[in-house]
């Protein structure tokens, strides 16, 4: 199903003349250096294609014949490769560099391309190319850098209209493959009898995998084989489909791709089956989960577009246009599929809208409007030490994404992590309160628990004991702060962990202490606080509980946050 969806995505992009996707047998590759020669095969100079992009240099991208997957042995690419293969240089002191260079030249000759530019390349390669470059003073700095990094290079003929020598080749599919062990069978994706790919191209761009790429379809040990079949013949996919799905996947994972999000250890890819005419859900999808630092309001705009599309009918119930979400994670030399979700765009839109409603929390008094909707990265970082995504527990990001897309309860790990960080830092932020609120409400709705919904701001009608105790703790802290304006540490810093877990051991002492603080306040303020405490205790029918469960600690934290923020909210005189 995954390969079929990726194959269809490639066909869609290939049919679009404006889409920059490689034709069959080709790939887009960053080539940092071009070796420029004349039509007689003599070296002229080295062109550095790299340009400043932010703080780094980034090479230009060129269309080149697709490279063979290199595991073991010598496999040269056609008309481009690293300088060991393409120029016979030996920056890493390899013993087989001559064999690599000879194989590169032989690959060009075996392609039997009758063009004068190809003949010039062959002449150049037969005339000690690395020695010619060494003797050139104008290219000494570039050559020194090339020896240090062993980059990919290609060739250019001076005076030619082609960007690289690769443009000489016809763009239609040619048999450039050097794999002689091709087998025919029924492709499991198309159902056609065709040449089966023995090795699939490497997939690059999944966070945490090797820079050379990893495999999503791979069999390399006898334990994985069956019926005497070896390697990818165990999963018969035609060369055409293998090229299409790997090209589409590498395009989605590209550096400039707008169809990927990195969330902790999970790389999330998304795409639609066909382009929508009324509302581009695919373009806004990534901003539901991350923030654009250059334009912080982009996320709010995306969510507002979603609400408007749902309410205005721009997202009709169209089962003919599917939407796909693929979660990938590193797994040694392979890529693990963390999750795979597919469905109608409207179904995904409604689930995401419900997620934002579950997490909605009243803005604090000094927060800008664009922070109203919380992207997933902000939510997860709030549960991690030092707010770093690297400290988010493995699998948690993928589990939360699945909960959002399926409309199921959020994972209990999210609740545990949030409460753990609150107790460690004694700090209940708006994001953490929203996490606890969303977890409680979604759990109760899903399992149809007859409990009162936790609101986005102070709810005086909520008689839950843990919620009321959280409110009470916030009132006692406020009394202490007003009685001692220059205090450095409040009761929250000393007692939050204990009072949220075992209220009976702490609250009696705090209630005695508040009488001492009230005596320092003016009579009017003292009466207001006593009324607030009385209102809270009116709903506490039972004695103070000896301990609070994890869910009750969540309600305690939300009650504390609501009461605390209410002091900074302007009250209507009415």
Coordinates of C-alpha atoms in Angstrom, one line a residue:
X1 CA 0.0 0.0 0.0
X2 CA 2.8 2.4 0.9
X3 CA 4.8 1.6 -2.3
X4 CA 1.6 1.9 -4.4
X5 CA 0.8 5.3 -3.0
X6 CA 4.4 6.5 -3.6
X7 CA 4.3 5.1 -7.2
X8 CA 1.1 7.0 -7.9
X9 CA 2.6 10.2 -6.4
X10 CA 5.6 9.9 -8.8
X11 CA 3.2 9.4 -11.7
X12 CA 1.3 12.6 -10.7
X13 CA 4.5 14.6 -10.4
X14 CA 5.9 13.2 -13.6
X15 CA 2.7 14.2 -15.5
X16 CA 3.1 17.8 -14.3
X17 CA 5.5 19.6 -16.7
X18 CA 6.3 22.1 -14.0
X19 CA 7.1 19.4 -11.4
X20 CA 10.8 19.0 -10.9
X21 CA 11.0 15.2 -10.5
X22 CA 13.6 13.1 -12.2
X23 CA 12.5 11.0 -15.3
X24 CA 12.9 7.3 -15.1
X25 CA 16.6 6.3 -14.9
X26 CA 17.7 9.7 -13.6
X27 CA 18.1 11.6 -10.4
X28 CA 18.7 15.1 -9.1
X29 CA 22.1 15.3 -7.4
X30 CA 24.1 18.1 -5.8
X31 CA 27.4 18.3 -7.7
X32 CA 29.8 20.7 -5.9
X33 CA 32.5 20.8 -8.7
X34 CA 32.5 20.6 -12.5
X35 CA 35.7 19.8 -14.4
X36 CA 35.7 22.0 -17.5
X37 CA 37.7 20.7 -20.5
X38 CA 37.9 21.8 -24.1
X39 CA 36.7 19.9 -27.2
X40 CA 40.2 18.3 -27.6
X41 CA 40.0 16.8 -24.1
X42 CA 42.4 19.2 -22.4
X43 CA 41.8 20.5 -18.8
X44 CA 40.9 24.2 -18.5
X45 CA 39.6 24.8 -14.9
X46 CA 37.3 23.6 -12.1
X47 CA 34.0 25.4 -11.6
X48 CA 32.7 25.6 -8.0
X49 CA 28.9 25.4 -8.2
X50 CA 28.4 26.0 -4.5
X51 CA 26.6 29.1 -3.3
X52 CA 26.2 30.6 0.2
X53 CA 22.9 29.4 1.7
X54 CA 22.6 30.8 5.3
X55 CA 25.8 29.9 7.1
X56 CA 26.8 27.1 4.7
X57 CA 27.8 26.5 1.1
X58 CA 25.4 24.5 -0.9
X59 CA 26.0 22.9 -4.3
X60 CA 23.8 23.3 -7.3
X61 CA 21.6 20.4 -8.3
X62 CA 22.0 18.7 -11.7
X63 CA 20.0 16.0 -13.5
X64 CA 22.3 12.9 -13.7
X65 CA 21.9 9.2 -14.6
X66 CA 20.7 7.3 -11.5
X67 CA 23.6 5.8 -9.6
X68 CA 23.8 2.2 -8.7
X69 CA 23.4 1.2 -5.1
X70 CA 26.9 0.5 -3.8
X71 CA 27.2 -2.1 -1.0
X72 CA 30.3 -4.1 -1.9
X73 CA 32.5 -4.3 -4.9
X74 CA 33.2 -1.6 -7.5
X75 CA 30.2 0.1 -9.2
X76 CA 30.9 3.3 -11.0
X77 CA 28.2 5.9 -11.9
X78 CA 27.8 7.1 -15.5
X79 CA 29.5 10.5 -16.3
X80 CA 29.6 11.5 -12.6
X81 CA 31.0 10.2 -9.4
X82 CA 33.5 11.0 -6.6
X83 CA 37.0 11.9 -7.6
X84 CA 38.3 8.4 -6.9
X85 CA 36.1 7.0 -9.7
X86 CA 35.9 10.0 -12.0
X87 CA 39.5 11.3 -11.9
X88 CA 41.6 8.5 -10.5
X89 CA 42.6 10.6 -7.5
X90 CA 43.4 8.8 -4.2
X91 CA 42.7 11.0 -1.3
X92 CA 42.0 8.1 1.1
X93 CA 44.9 5.9 0.1
X94 CA 42.8 3.1 -1.4
X95 CA 44.5 0.1 -3.0
X96 CA 41.8 -0.3 -5.6
X97 CA 41.7 3.3 -6.9
X98 CA 43.0 2.3 -10.3
X99 CA 40.4 -0.4 -10.7
X100 CA 37.7 2.2 -9.8
X101 CA 39.0 4.6 -12.3
X102 CA 39.2 2.0 -15.0
X103 CA 35.7 0.8 -14.3
X104 CA 34.4 4.4 -14.6
X105 CA 36.0 4.8 -18.1
X106 CA 34.7 1.3 -19.1
X107 CA 31.2 2.3 -18.0
X108 CA 31.3 5.3 -20.4
X109 CA 32.6 3.2 -23.3
X110 CA 30.0 0.4 -22.7
X111 CA 27.2 3.0 -22.9
X112 CA 28.1 3.5 -26.6
X113 CA 27.1 7.1 -26.8
X114 CA 28.1 8.6 -30.1
X115 CA 28.6 12.3 -29.4
X116 CA 31.7 14.5 -29.8
X117 CA 31.5 15.7 -26.2
X118 CA 31.7 12.2 -25.0
X119 CA 34.7 11.6 -27.1
X120 CA 36.4 14.6 -25.5
X121 CA 35.7 13.2 -22.1
X122 CA 37.2 9.9 -23.0
X123 CA 40.4 11.7 -24.3
X124 CA 40.6 13.6 -21.1
X125 CA 40.3 10.5 -18.9
X126 CA 43.0 8.7 -21.0
X127 CA 45.5 11.6 -20.3
X128 CA 46.1 11.4 -16.6
X129 CA 43.3 13.8 -15.5
X130 CA 44.4 14.2 -11.9
X131 CA 47.9 15.1 -13.0
X132 CA 46.6 17.7 -15.4
X133 CA 44.6 19.3 -12.6
X134 CA 47.6 19.3 -10.2
X135 CA 49.6 21.3 -12.7
X136 CA 47.0 24.0 -13.0
X137 CA 47.7 26.9 -10.7
X138 CA 44.2 28.5 -11.2
X139 CA 42.5 25.4 -9.7
X140 CA 44.9 24.6 -6.9
X141 CA 42.6 25.8 -4.1
X142 CA 39.6 23.9 -5.4
X143 CA 41.7 20.7 -6.0
X144 CA 43.0 20.9 -2.4
X145 CA 39.5 21.1 -1.1
X146 CA 38.4 18.2 -3.4
X147 CA 41.1 16.0 -2.0
X148 CA 39.9 16.7 1.5
X149 CA 36.2 15.9 0.9
X150 CA 36.2 13.4 -2.0
X151 CA 33.1 15.1 -3.5
X152 CA 30.9 14.2 -6.5
X153 CA 32.1 15.8 -9.7
X154 CA 30.9 15.8 -13.3
X155 CA 32.2 17.3 -16.5
X156 CA 31.5 20.3 -18.8
X157 CA 32.7 21.0 -22.3
X158 CA 33.8 24.6 -22.8
X159 CA 31.5 26.4 -25.3
X160 CA 28.8 23.7 -25.0
X161 CA 25.2 24.7 -24.3
X162 CA 24.8 21.8 -21.9
X163 CA 25.1 22.4 -18.1
X164 CA 27.0 19.2 -17.7
X165 CA 28.1 16.3 -19.9
X166 CA 25.1 14.3 -18.6
X167 CA 22.7 16.5 -20.6
X168 CA 24.2 14.8 -23.7
X169 CA 22.3 11.6 -22.9
X170 CA 18.7 11.2 -24.1
X171 CA 16.1 11.8 -21.3
X172 CA 14.0 8.8 -22.2
X173 CA 14.6 5.6 -20.3
X174 CA 17.8 3.8 -21.5
X175 CA 19.3 0.5 -20.4
X176 CA 22.2 2.1 -18.4
X177 CA 22.1 -0.6 -15.7
X178 CA 25.1 -2.9 -15.4
X179 CA 23.3 -5.5 -13.3
X180 CA 23.4 -8.7 -15.4
X181 CA 21.4 -10.8 -12.9
X182 CA 18.0 -9.5 -13.8
X183 CA 15.0 -11.8 -13.2
X184 CA 11.4 -11.4 -14.5
X185 CA 8.4 -11.9 -12.3
X186 CA 5.0 -10.4 -11.5
X187 CA 5.4 -7.0 -9.8
X188 CA 3.5 -6.9 -6.5
X189 CA 2.5 -3.2 -7.2
X190 CA 1.4 -3.1 -10.8
X191 CA 0.6 -6.8 -11.4
X192 CA 2.6 -6.8 -14.6
X193 CA 5.4 -9.2 -15.6
X194 CA 8.6 -7.2 -15.6
X195 CA 12.2 -7.0 -14.6
X196 CA 12.4 -7.3 -10.9
X197 CA 14.7 -4.9 -9.0
X198 CA 17.4 -6.9 -7.1
X199 CA 18.5 -3.9 -5.1
X200 CA 16.4 -0.8 -4.4
X201 CA 17.8 2.7 -4.3
X202 CA 18.9 4.1 -0.9
X203 CA 16.5 6.5 0.8
X204 CA 18.2 9.6 2.2
X205 CA 16.9 12.3 4.5
X206 CA 15.3 10.3 7.3
X207 CA 16.6 11.8 10.5
X208 CA 19.1 9.6 12.3
X209 CA 20.0 7.4 9.4
X210 CA 23.4 7.1 7.7
X211 CA 24.3 10.0 5.4
X212 CA 24.7 7.5 2.5
X213 CA 21.0 6.5 3.0
X214 CA 19.1 3.5 4.2
X215 CA 16.8 0.9 2.8
X216 CA 13.1 0.6 3.3
X217 CA 12.9 -2.7 1.3
X218 CA 15.9 -4.9 2.0
X219 CA 16.9 -8.6 2.6
X220 CA 20.5 -9.3 3.4
X221 CA 20.5 -12.3 5.7
X222 CA 19.4 -15.9 5.1
X223 CA 16.9 -15.6 7.9
X224 CA 14.9 -13.0 6.0
X225 CA 14.8 -15.1 2.7
X226 CA 12.1 -17.5 1.7
X227 CA 11.5 -20.1 -1.0
X228 CA 15.2 -19.8 -2.1
X229 CA 14.9 -16.2 -3.1
X230 CA 17.6 -13.7 -2.3
X231 CA 17.7 -10.0 -1.6
X232 CA 14.7 -8.0 -2.9
X233 CA 13.4 -10.9 -5.0
X234 CA 11.6 -11.8 -1.7
X235 CA 9.5 -8.7 -2.3
X236 CA 9.1 -8.6 -6.1
X237 CA 8.9 -5.0 -7.3
X238 CA 9.6 -4.1 -10.9
X239 CA 12.6 -1.8 -11.7
X240 CA 10.1 0.8 -12.9
X241 CA 8.2 0.8 -9.6
X242 CA 11.4 0.6 -7.5
X243 CA 12.7 3.7 -9.3
X244 CA 9.4 5.6 -9.0
X245 CA 8.8 5.0 -5.3
X246 CA 12.4 5.6 -4.2
X247 CA 12.5 8.8 -6.4
X248 CA 9.2 10.0 -4.9
X249 CA 10.4 9.2 -1.4
X250 CA 13.7 11.0 -1.8
X251 CA 11.9 14.0 -3.3
X252 CA 9.6 14.1 -0.2
X253 CA 12.6 13.9 2.0
X254 CA 14.7 16.5 0.1
X255 CA 16.3 19.5 1.9
X256 CA 13.8 21.9 0.3
X257 CA 10.8 19.7 0.7
X258 CA 7.6 21.2 2.1
X259 CA 6.1 17.8 2.6
X260 CA 8.1 16.6 5.6
X261 CA 8.4 17.4 9.3
X262 CA 11.0 16.2 11.7
X263 CA 9.5 15.5 15.2
X264 CA 11.9 14.1 17.7
X265 CA 13.1 10.8 16.2
X266 CA 10.3 10.6 13.7
X267 CA 10.3 12.0 10.2
X268 CA 6.7 12.6 9.0
X269 CA 5.9 12.7 5.3
X270 CA 2.6 13.7 3.8
X271 CA 1.0 14.1 0.4
X272 CA -2.3 14.0 -1.3
X273 CA -3.4 11.7 -4.1
X274 CA -4.2 14.7 -6.4
X275 CA -4.1 18.5 -6.2
X276 CA -7.1 20.1 -4.6
X277 CA -8.7 23.0 -6.5
X278 CA -10.6 24.7 -3.6
X279 CA -8.3 24.2 -0.6
X280 CA -4.7 23.2 -0.5
X281 CA -4.7 21.0 2.6
X282 CA -1.3 19.6 1.7
X283 CA 0.4 23.1 1.8
X284 CA -1.0 23.9 5.3
X285 CA -0.5 20.5 6.9
X286 CA 3.1 21.0 8.1
X287 CA 2.2 24.2 9.9
X288 CA -0.3 22.3 12.2
X289 CA 2.8 20.6 13.7
X290 CA 5.7 23.1 13.6
X291 CA 6.4 26.9 13.8
X292 CA 7.9 29.0 11.1
X293 CA 10.5 31.1 12.9
X294 CA 10.5 33.7 10.1
X295 CA 6.7 34.0 10.1
X296 CA 5.3 33.0 13.5
X297 CA 1.8 33.8 12.4
X298 CA 1.9 31.2 9.6
X299 CA 0.6 28.5 12.0
X300 CA -2.4 30.5 13.1
X301 CA -3.2 31.3 9.4
X302 CA -3.1 27.6 8.5
X303 CA -5.4 26.7 11.4
X304 CA -7.8 29.5 10.5
X305 CA -7.8 28.3 6.8
X306 CA -8.7 24.8 8.1
X307 CA -11.6 26.1 10.1
X308 CA -12.9 28.2 7.3
X309 CA -12.5 25.4 4.8
X310 CA -14.6 23.0 7.0
X311 CA -17.3 25.6 7.7
X312 CA -17.6 26.9 4.1
X313 CA -17.7 23.6 2.4
X314 CA -14.3 23.9 0.6
X315 CA -13.6 20.4 2.0
X316 CA -16.4 18.2 0.6
X317 CA -16.6 14.6 1.4
X318 CA -14.5 13.4 -1.5
X319 CA -13.4 9.8 -1.2
X320 CA -11.7 10.1 -4.6
X321 CA -8.9 12.2 -3.2
X322 CA -6.9 10.4 -0.5
X323 CA -4.4 11.9 1.8
X324 CA -1.4 10.0 3.1
X325 CA 0.8 10.4 6.2
X326 CA 3.9 8.3 6.6
X327 CA 6.1 8.2 9.7
X328 CA 9.6 7.0 9.3
X329 CA 12.3 6.3 11.9
X330 CA 15.9 5.0 11.8
X331 CA 16.6 1.4 12.5
X332 CA 20.2 0.5 12.0
X333 CA 20.9 0.3 8.2
X334 CA 17.2 0.3 7.5
X335 CA 14.2 2.6 7.8
X336 CA 11.4 1.6 10.1
X337 CA 7.8 2.5 9.3
X338 CA 6.6 4.1 12.5
X339 CA 3.0 4.6 11.2
X340 CA 1.1 4.8 8.0
X341 CA -2.3 6.6 7.8
X342 CA -4.5 7.2 4.8
X343 CA -8.0 8.5 4.4
X344 CA -10.2 11.3 3.0
X345 CA -8.8 14.8 3.4
X346 CA -12.0 15.9 5.2
X347 CA -11.6 13.1 7.8
X348 CA -8.0 14.3 8.6
X349 CA -9.1 17.9 8.7
X350 CA -11.8 17.2 11.2
X351 CA -9.5 15.2 13.4
X352 CA -6.9 17.9 13.4
X353 CA -9.5 20.6 14.1
X354 CA -10.6 18.5 17.1
X355 CA -7.0 18.3 18.3
X356 CA -6.7 22.1 18.3
X357 CA -10.0 22.4 20.2
X358 CA -8.8 19.9 22.8
X359 CA -5.6 21.9 23.3
X360 CA -7.2 25.3 23.4
X361 CA -6.3 27.3 26.5
X362 CA -7.0 30.9 27.2
X363 CA -4.1 33.2 26.3
X364 CA -2.1 34.6 29.2
X365 CA -2.2 38.4 29.7
X366 CA 1.0 39.1 27.8
X367 CA 0.8 36.4 25.0
X368 CA 0.4 37.5 21.4
X369 CA -2.5 36.1 19.3
X370 CA -0.3 34.0 17.1
X371 CA 0.5 31.7 20.1
X372 CA -3.2 30.7 20.5
X373 CA -2.7 27.4 18.6
X374 CA 0.1 25.2 19.8
X375 CA 2.1 23.3 17.2
X376 CA 3.1 19.7 18.1
X377 CA 6.8 20.6 18.5
X378 CA 5.9 23.2 21.1
X379 CA 3.7 20.6 22.9
X380 CA 6.4 17.9 23.0
X381 CA 9.2 20.2 24.0
X382 CA 7.2 21.3 27.0
X383 CA 7.4 17.8 28.4
X384 CA 11.2 17.4 27.8
X385 CA 14.2 18.5 29.9
X386 CA 15.5 21.9 29.0
X387 CA 12.7 22.1 26.3
X388 CA 14.9 20.1 23.9
X389 CA 13.3 17.7 21.4
X390 CA 16.3 15.4 21.7
X391 CA 15.1 14.7 25.3
X392 CA 11.6 13.6 24.1
X393 CA 11.2 9.8 24.8
X394 CA 11.4 7.5 21.8
X395 CA 8.2 6.7 20.1
X396 CA 6.3 9.4 21.9
X397 CA 6.2 11.8 18.9
X398 CA 4.8 9.1 16.6
X399 CA 2.2 8.0 19.2
X400 CA 0.9 11.6 19.6
X401 CA 0.7 12.1 15.8
X402 CA -1.3 8.8 15.5
X403 CA -3.6 10.0 18.3
X404 CA -4.2 13.3 16.5
X405 CA -4.9 11.6 13.1
X406 CA -7.1 8.9 14.5
X407 CA -8.9 11.0 17.1
X408 CA -8.0 8.5 19.9
X409 CA -6.8 9.3 23.4
X410 CA -3.4 10.8 23.8
X411 CA -0.7 8.3 25.0
X412 CA -0.4 8.1 28.8
X413 CA 3.4 8.7 28.3
X414 CA 2.5 12.3 27.4
X415 CA 0.7 12.7 30.7
X416 CA 3.4 11.1 32.7
X417 CA 6.2 13.2 31.0
X418 CA 4.2 16.4 31.6
X419 CA 3.6 15.8 35.3
X420 CA 7.2 14.8 35.7
X421 CA 8.5 18.1 34.3
X422 CA 6.0 20.1 36.4
X423 CA 7.1 18.4 39.6
X424 CA 10.8 18.8 38.6
X425 CA 10.5 22.5 37.8
X426 CA 7.5 23.5 39.9
X427 CA 6.2 25.3 36.9
X428 CA 2.8 24.9 35.3
X429 CA 2.9 26.7 32.0
X430 CA 0.0 27.3 29.6
X431 CA 1.3 24.6 27.3
X432 CA 1.6 22.0 30.1
X433 CA -1.9 22.9 31.4
X434 CA -3.2 22.5 27.9
X435 CA -1.6 19.0 27.6
X436 CA -3.2 17.9 30.8
X437 CA -6.6 19.4 29.9
X438 CA -6.5 17.7 26.4
X439 CA -5.5 14.3 27.8
X440 CA -8.3 14.3 30.5
X441 CA -11.1 15.5 28.1
X442 CA -10.2 13.2 25.2
X443 CA -9.9 10.2 27.5
X444 CA -13.3 10.9 29.1
X445 CA -15.0 11.5 25.7
X446 CA -13.5 8.4 24.1
X447 CA -14.4 6.1 27.0
X448 CA -17.7 8.0 27.8
X449 CA -16.8 8.8 31.3
X450 CA -19.5 10.9 33.1
X451 CA -17.1 13.5 34.4
X452 CA -17.2 17.3 33.9
X453 CA -15.2 18.6 31.0
X454 CA -12.1 20.7 31.9
X455 CA -12.5 24.2 30.5
X456 CA -9.9 26.5 29.0
X457 CA -10.1 29.0 31.9
X458 CA -11.2 29.1 35.6
X459 CA -14.3 27.0 36.2
X460 CA -15.9 27.7 39.6
X461 CA -18.6 25.1 39.0
X462 CA -16.1 22.3 38.8
X463 CA -16.4 20.4 42.1
X464 CA -13.7 17.8 41.4
X465 CA -11.6 17.5 44.6
X466 CA -8.2 17.6 42.9
X467 CA -9.2 20.6 40.8
X468 CA -10.3 22.5 43.9
X469 CA -7.2 21.6 45.8
X470 CA -5.1 23.0 42.9
X471 CA -7.1 26.2 43.1
X472 CA -6.7 26.4 46.9
X473 CA -2.9 26.0 46.5
X474 CA -2.8 28.9 44.1
X475 CA -4.8 31.1 46.5
X476 CA -2.5 30.3 49.4
X477 CA 0.5 31.1 47.2
X478 CA -1.0 34.4 46.2
X479 CA -1.7 35.4 49.8
X480 CA 2.0 34.7 50.6
X481 CA 3.2 36.8 47.7
X482 CA 1.1 39.8 48.6
X483 CA 2.0 39.5 52.3
X484 CA 5.8 39.3 51.4
X485 CA 6.3 41.4 48.1
X486 CA 10.1 40.8 48.0
X487 CA 9.9 37.0 48.6
X488 CA 12.3 35.0 46.4
X489 CA 10.7 31.5 46.8
X490 CA 7.1 30.7 47.5
X491 CA 5.3 27.7 48.8
X492 CA 5.2 26.4 45.2
X493 CA 8.9 26.1 45.1
X494 CA 9.0 24.2 48.4
X495 CA 5.8 22.1 48.5
X496 CA 4.4 21.7 45.0
X497 CA 5.6 18.1 44.6
X498 CA 4.4 17.0 48.0
X499 CA 1.0 18.8 48.0
X500 CA 0.1 17.6 44.5
X501 CA 0.8 13.9 45.5
X502 CA -0.2 13.7 49.2
X503 CA -2.4 16.8 50.1
X504 CA -3.1 15.6 53.7
X505 CA 0.5 15.9 54.7
X506 CA 1.0 19.5 53.5
X507 CA -2.3 21.5 53.4
X508 CA -2.9 21.6 57.2
X509 CA 0.4 23.3 57.7
X510 CA -0.2 25.7 54.8
X511 CA -3.7 26.7 56.1
X512 CA -2.2 27.6 59.4
X513 CA 0.6 29.6 57.7
X514 CA -1.9 31.6 55.6
X515 CA -3.4 33.2 58.8
X516 CA -0.1 34.7 59.6
X517 CA 0.1 36.1 56.0
X518 CA -3.5 37.4 56.0
X519 CA -2.7 39.5 59.1
X520 CA -0.3 41.6 57.0
X521 CA -2.9 42.5 54.4
X522 CA -5.5 45.3 54.4
X523 CA -9.0 44.3 55.6
X524 CA -10.6 44.5 52.2
X525 CA -8.0 42.2 50.5
X526 CA -8.2 39.9 53.5
X527 CA -12.0 39.5 53.1
X528 CA -11.6 38.8 49.4
X529 CA -9.1 36.0 50.0
X530 CA -11.3 34.5 52.8
X531 CA -14.3 34.5 50.5
X532 CA -12.3 32.7 47.7
X533 CA -11.1 30.1 50.2
X534 CA -14.6 29.6 51.5
X535 CA -16.0 29.2 48.0
X536 CA -13.4 26.5 47.3
X537 CA -14.1 24.6 50.5
X538 CA -17.8 24.6 50.0
X539 CA -17.5 21.9 47.4
X540 CA -15.0 19.8 49.3
X541 CA -17.4 17.5 51.0
X542 CA -14.8 14.8 52.1
X543 CA -11.7 15.2 54.1
X544 CA -8.4 16.0 52.4
X545 CA -7.3 13.0 50.4
X546 CA -4.2 11.1 51.6
X547 CA -2.9 10.8 48.0
X548 CA -3.8 11.8 44.4
X549 CA -3.6 9.5 41.4
X550 CA -1.8 10.5 38.2
X551 CA -5.0 11.7 36.6
X552 CA -5.9 13.6 39.8
X553 CA -2.5 15.3 39.8
X554 CA -3.2 16.4 36.3
X555 CA -6.5 18.0 37.5
X556 CA -4.6 19.6 40.5
X557 CA -2.2 21.2 38.1
X558 CA -4.9 22.6 35.8
X559 CA -6.8 23.9 38.8
X560 CA -3.7 25.6 40.1
X561 CA -3.0 27.1 36.7
X562 CA -6.6 28.4 36.2
X563 CA -6.8 30.0 39.6
X564 CA -3.3 31.5 39.2
X565 CA -4.1 33.1 35.7
X566 CA -7.4 34.4 37.0
X567 CA -5.6 36.9 39.1
X568 CA -4.1 38.5 36.0
X569 CA -7.4 38.6 34.1
X570 CA -9.4 41.9 34.1
X571 CA -12.7 41.4 35.8
X572 CA -16.0 42.8 34.4
X573 CA -17.5 45.2 36.9
X574 CA -20.9 43.8 36.0

